[in-house]
Coordinates of C-alpha atoms in Angstrom, one line a residue:
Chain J
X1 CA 84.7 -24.6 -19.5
X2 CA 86.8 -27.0 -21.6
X3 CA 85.6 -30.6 -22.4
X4 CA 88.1 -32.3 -20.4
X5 CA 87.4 -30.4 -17.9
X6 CA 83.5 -30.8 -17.8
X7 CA 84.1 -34.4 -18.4
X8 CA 86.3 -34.4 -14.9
X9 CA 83.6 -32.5 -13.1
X10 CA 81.2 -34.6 -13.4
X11 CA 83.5 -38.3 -13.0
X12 CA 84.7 -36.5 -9.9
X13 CA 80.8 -36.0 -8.6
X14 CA 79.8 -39.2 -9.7
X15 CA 82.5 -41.3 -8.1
X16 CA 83.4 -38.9 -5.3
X17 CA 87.0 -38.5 -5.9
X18 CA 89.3 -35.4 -6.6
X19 CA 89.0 -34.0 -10.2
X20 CA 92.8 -33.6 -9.9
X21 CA 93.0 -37.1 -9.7
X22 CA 92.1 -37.7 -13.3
X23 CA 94.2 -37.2 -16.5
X24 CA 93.4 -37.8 -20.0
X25 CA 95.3 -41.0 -19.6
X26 CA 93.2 -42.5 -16.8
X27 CA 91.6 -45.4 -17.2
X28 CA 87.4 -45.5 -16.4
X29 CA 87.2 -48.7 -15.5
X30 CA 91.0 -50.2 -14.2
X31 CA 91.9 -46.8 -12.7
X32 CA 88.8 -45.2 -11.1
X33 CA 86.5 -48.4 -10.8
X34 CA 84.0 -46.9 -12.8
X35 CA 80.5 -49.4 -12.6
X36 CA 78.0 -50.0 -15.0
X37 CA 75.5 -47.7 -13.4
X38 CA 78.2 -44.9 -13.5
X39 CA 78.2 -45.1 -17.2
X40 CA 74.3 -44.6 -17.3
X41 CA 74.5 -41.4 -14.6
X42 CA 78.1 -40.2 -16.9
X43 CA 75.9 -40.5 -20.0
X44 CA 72.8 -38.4 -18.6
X45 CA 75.0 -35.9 -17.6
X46 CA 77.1 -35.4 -20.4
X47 CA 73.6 -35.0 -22.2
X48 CA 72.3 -32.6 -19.9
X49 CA 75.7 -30.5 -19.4
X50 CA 76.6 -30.5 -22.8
X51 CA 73.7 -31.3 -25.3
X52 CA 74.8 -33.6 -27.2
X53 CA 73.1 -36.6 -27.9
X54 CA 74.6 -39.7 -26.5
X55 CA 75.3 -43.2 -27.7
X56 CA 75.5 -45.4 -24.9
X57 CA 77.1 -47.8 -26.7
X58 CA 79.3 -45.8 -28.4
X59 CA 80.5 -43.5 -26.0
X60 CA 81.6 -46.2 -23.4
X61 CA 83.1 -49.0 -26.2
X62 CA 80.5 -51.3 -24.5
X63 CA 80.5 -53.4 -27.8
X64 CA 84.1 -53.3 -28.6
X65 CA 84.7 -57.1 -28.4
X66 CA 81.9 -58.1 -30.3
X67 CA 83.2 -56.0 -32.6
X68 CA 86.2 -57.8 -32.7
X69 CA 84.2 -61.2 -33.0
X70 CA 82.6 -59.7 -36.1
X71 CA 85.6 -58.3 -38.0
X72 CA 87.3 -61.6 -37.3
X73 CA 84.7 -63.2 -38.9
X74 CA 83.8 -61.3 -41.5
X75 CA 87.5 -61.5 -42.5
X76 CA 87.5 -57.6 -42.4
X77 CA 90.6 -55.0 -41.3
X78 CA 90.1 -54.9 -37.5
X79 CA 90.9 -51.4 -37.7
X80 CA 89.1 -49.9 -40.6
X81 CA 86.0 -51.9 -38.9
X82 CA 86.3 -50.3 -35.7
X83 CA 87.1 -47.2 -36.8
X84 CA 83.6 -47.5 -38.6
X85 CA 81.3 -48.6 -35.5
X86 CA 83.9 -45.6 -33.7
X87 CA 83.7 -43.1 -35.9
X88 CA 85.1 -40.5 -33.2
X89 CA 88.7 -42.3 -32.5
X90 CA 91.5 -42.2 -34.6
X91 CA 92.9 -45.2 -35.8
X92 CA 96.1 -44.8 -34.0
X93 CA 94.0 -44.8 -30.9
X94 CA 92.2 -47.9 -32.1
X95 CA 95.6 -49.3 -32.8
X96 CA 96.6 -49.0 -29.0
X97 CA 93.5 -50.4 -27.7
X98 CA 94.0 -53.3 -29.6
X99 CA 97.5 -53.7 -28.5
X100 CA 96.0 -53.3 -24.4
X101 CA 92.9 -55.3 -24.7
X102 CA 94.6 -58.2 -22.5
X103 CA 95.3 -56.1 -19.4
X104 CA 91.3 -55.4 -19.2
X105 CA 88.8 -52.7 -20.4
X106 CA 90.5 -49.8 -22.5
X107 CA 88.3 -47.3 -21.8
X108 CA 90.8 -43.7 -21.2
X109 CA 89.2 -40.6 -20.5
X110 CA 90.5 -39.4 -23.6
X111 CA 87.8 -41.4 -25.5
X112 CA 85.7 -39.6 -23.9
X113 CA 87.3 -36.6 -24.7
X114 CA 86.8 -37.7 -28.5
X115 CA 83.8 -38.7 -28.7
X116 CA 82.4 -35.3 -26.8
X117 CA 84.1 -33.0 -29.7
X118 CA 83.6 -35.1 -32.6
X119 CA 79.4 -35.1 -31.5
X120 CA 80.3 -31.0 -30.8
X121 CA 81.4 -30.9 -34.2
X122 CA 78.5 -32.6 -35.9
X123 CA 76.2 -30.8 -33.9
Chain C
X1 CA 56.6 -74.0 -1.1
X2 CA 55.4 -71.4 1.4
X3 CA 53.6 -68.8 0.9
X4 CA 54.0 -65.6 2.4
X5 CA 51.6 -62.4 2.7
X6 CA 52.7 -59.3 2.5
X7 CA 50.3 -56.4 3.7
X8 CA 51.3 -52.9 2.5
X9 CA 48.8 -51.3 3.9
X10 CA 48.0 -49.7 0.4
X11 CA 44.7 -50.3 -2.3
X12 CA 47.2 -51.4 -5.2
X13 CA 50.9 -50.0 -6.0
X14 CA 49.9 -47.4 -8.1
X15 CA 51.0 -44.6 -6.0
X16 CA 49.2 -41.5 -9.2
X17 CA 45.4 -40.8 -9.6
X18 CA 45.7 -38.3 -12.6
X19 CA 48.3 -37.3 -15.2
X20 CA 47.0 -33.5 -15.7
X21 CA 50.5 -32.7 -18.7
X22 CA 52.6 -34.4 -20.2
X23 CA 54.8 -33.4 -22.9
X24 CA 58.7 -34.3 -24.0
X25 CA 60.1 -32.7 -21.3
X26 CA 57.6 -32.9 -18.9
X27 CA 55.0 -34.7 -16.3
X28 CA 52.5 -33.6 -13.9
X29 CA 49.9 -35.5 -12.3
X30 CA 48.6 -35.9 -8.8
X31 CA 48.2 -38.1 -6.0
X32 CA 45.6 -37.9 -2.9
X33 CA 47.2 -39.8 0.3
X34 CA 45.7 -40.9 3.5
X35 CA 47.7 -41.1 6.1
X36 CA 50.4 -42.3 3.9
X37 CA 54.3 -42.2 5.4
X38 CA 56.4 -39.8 4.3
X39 CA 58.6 -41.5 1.9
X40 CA 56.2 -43.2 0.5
X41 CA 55.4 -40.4 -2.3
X42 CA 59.2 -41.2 -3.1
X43 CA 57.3 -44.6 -4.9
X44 CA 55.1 -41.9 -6.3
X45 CA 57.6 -40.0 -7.9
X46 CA 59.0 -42.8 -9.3
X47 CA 56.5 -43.6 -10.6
X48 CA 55.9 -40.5 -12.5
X49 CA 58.9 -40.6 -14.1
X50 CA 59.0 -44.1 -15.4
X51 CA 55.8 -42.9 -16.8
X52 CA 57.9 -40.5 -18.4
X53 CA 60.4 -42.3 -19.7
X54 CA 57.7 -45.3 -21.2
X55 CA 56.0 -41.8 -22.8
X56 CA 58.9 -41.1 -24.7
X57 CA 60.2 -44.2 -25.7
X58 CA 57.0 -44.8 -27.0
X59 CA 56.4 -47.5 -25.0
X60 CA 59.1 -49.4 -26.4
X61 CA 61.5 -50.1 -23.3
X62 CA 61.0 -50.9 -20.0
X63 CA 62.5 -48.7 -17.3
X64 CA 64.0 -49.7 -14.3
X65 CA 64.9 -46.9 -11.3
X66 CA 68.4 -46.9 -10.9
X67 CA 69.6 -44.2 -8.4
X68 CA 68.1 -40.8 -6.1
X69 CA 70.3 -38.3 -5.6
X70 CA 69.6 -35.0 -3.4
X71 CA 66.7 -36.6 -2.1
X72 CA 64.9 -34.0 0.2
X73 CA 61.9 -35.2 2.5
X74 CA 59.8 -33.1 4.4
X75 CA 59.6 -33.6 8.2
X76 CA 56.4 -34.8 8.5
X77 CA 55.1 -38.1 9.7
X78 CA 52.2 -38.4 7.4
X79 CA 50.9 -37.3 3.9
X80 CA 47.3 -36.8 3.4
X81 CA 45.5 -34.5 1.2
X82 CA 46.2 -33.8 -2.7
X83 CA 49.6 -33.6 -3.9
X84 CA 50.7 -32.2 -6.9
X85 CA 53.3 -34.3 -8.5
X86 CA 55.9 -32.7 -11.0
X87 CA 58.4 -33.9 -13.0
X88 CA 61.5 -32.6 -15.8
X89 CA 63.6 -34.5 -17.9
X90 CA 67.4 -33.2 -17.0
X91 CA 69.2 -35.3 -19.7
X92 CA 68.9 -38.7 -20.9
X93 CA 71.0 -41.1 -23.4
X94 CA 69.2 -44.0 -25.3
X95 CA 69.8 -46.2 -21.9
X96 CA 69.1 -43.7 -19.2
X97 CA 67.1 -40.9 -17.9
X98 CA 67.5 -38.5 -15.6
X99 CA 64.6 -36.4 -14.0
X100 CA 63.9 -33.6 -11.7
X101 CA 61.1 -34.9 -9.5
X102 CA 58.8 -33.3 -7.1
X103 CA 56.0 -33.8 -4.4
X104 CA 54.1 -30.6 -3.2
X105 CA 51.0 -29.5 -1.3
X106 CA 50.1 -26.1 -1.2
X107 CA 53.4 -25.0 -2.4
X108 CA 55.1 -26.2 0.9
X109 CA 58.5 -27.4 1.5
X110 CA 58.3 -30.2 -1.1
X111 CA 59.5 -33.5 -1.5
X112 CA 61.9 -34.0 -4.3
X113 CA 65.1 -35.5 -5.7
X114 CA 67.2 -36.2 -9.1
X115 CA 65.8 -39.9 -10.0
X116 CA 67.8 -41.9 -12.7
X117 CA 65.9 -44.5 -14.6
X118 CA 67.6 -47.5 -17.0
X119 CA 65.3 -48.3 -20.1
X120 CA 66.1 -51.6 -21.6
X121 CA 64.4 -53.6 -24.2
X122 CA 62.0 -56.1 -23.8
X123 CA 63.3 -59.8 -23.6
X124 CA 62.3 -62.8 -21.8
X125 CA 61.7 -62.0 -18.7
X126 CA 59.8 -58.4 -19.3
X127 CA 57.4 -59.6 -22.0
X128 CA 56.4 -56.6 -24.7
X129 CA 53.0 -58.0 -25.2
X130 CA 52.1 -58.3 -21.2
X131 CA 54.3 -55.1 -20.1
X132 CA 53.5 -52.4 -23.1
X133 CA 49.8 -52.7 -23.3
X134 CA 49.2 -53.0 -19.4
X135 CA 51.6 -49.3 -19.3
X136 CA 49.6 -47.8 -21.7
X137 CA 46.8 -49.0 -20.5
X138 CA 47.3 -47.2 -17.0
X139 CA 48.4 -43.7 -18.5
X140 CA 45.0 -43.9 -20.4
X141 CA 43.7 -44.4 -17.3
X142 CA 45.3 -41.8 -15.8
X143 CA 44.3 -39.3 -18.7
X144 CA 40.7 -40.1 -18.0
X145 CA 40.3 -40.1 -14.4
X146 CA 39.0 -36.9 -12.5

């Protein structure tokens, strides 16, 4: 079974909606209403499904605008400094979250998508 | 401000008399009720798991439970006798655990249930020097009993 499709397996358990439902596009949190005690259940199973060690954190962009707050201040590239503390999106991903982080969180399921093969790939 | 008295019927809230294994992936312990209601071993496996979860943090978080899922409960009114108590971790990430927990006499229909748990530092209001030592404290306890 593919990544995508594991990862919309288990959103679609968790939540109770129709797998088909949810693209690559969909957002976790505007889209599907995803809570904070989703994330925690979406984490553990990801883990258990898939064995890769998960990043809370990470994973779910949880720190993103403190992020922000610290490249700001620190005078840094935003980019470049998220693309450090997010090692698993490409920076013109990054580029478009930056661009959408007024209409609310950013999270796609395609970050999830990311961050699932690039901890397959270190694994 | 008044006070109010709640009577649970129960000699303390510690719902385990004896961890018997525990390991990375894995808890057992038992629990001897009297005439205890049914669900009421659901607080026990609960509690087996946080145990878990403090285990292999290293007693470094505290663990809330978050969620039950697939809970099964035998149809009995009451619990009494030994109880073996089992547990297996199913996955976790560094803010959650997920468990495989179960409740069984004499290999009969058991109680059991997938039981999330949230571990979160210490801060204010869950003090590290109160909640770590009194936690490690009881699985000691638990360890030595017989």
């Amino acid at each position: 079974m593919d990544i995508l499709t594991t990862i919309k397996d288990h959103l679609a358990e968790i939540l109770d909606i129709e797998a088909e439902e949810i693209t690559l596009e969909t957002y976790l949190v505007r889209d599907l209403g995803v809570e904070s005690i989703d994330f925690l259940e979406l984490a553990v199973a990801f883990n258990s499904s898939l064995g890769i060690e998960i990043e809370d954190d990470e994973i779910f962009l949880a720190n993103l605008r403190l992020y922000l707050k610290e490249a700001k201040e620190g005078k840094s590239d935003i980019v470049s400094y998220l693309a450090q503390k997010y090692p698993s999106l490409a920076k013109e991903r990054l580029k478009q979250i930056l661009q959408d982080l007024d209409d609310g969180p950013v999270l796609k399921v395609k970050d999830l998508v990311s961050y699932v093969s690039f901890r397959c790939q270190e694994g | 401000m008044e006070q109010i008295t709640i009577n649970t019927h129960l000699d303390g809230f510690v719902l385990i008399d004896k961890i018997s294994a525990i390991d990375e992936n894995n808890i057992k312990g038992t629990k001897h009720f009297s005439g205890f209601p049914a669900p009421l071993a659901i607080e026990s496996l609960a509690q087996l798991g946080a145990l878990h979860v403090r285990f292999i943090t290293g007693f470094e978080k505290h663990c809330f439970l978050l969620k039950i899922n697939n809970c099964k409960i035998p149809e009995i009114q009451e619990l009494n006798g030994p109880y073996q108590l089992e547990g297996s971790l199913l996955g976790k990430s560094k803010q959650a655990f997920s468990y495989s927990l179960r409740a069984t006499k004499d290999c009969k229909t058991p109680l059991e249930g997938r039981f999330t748990f949230a571990a979160i530092d210490y801060d204010e209001r869950f003090k590290k020097e109160l909640l770590q030592r009194h936690h490690k404290k009881i699985l000691t306890c638990f360890n030595l009993c017989d």
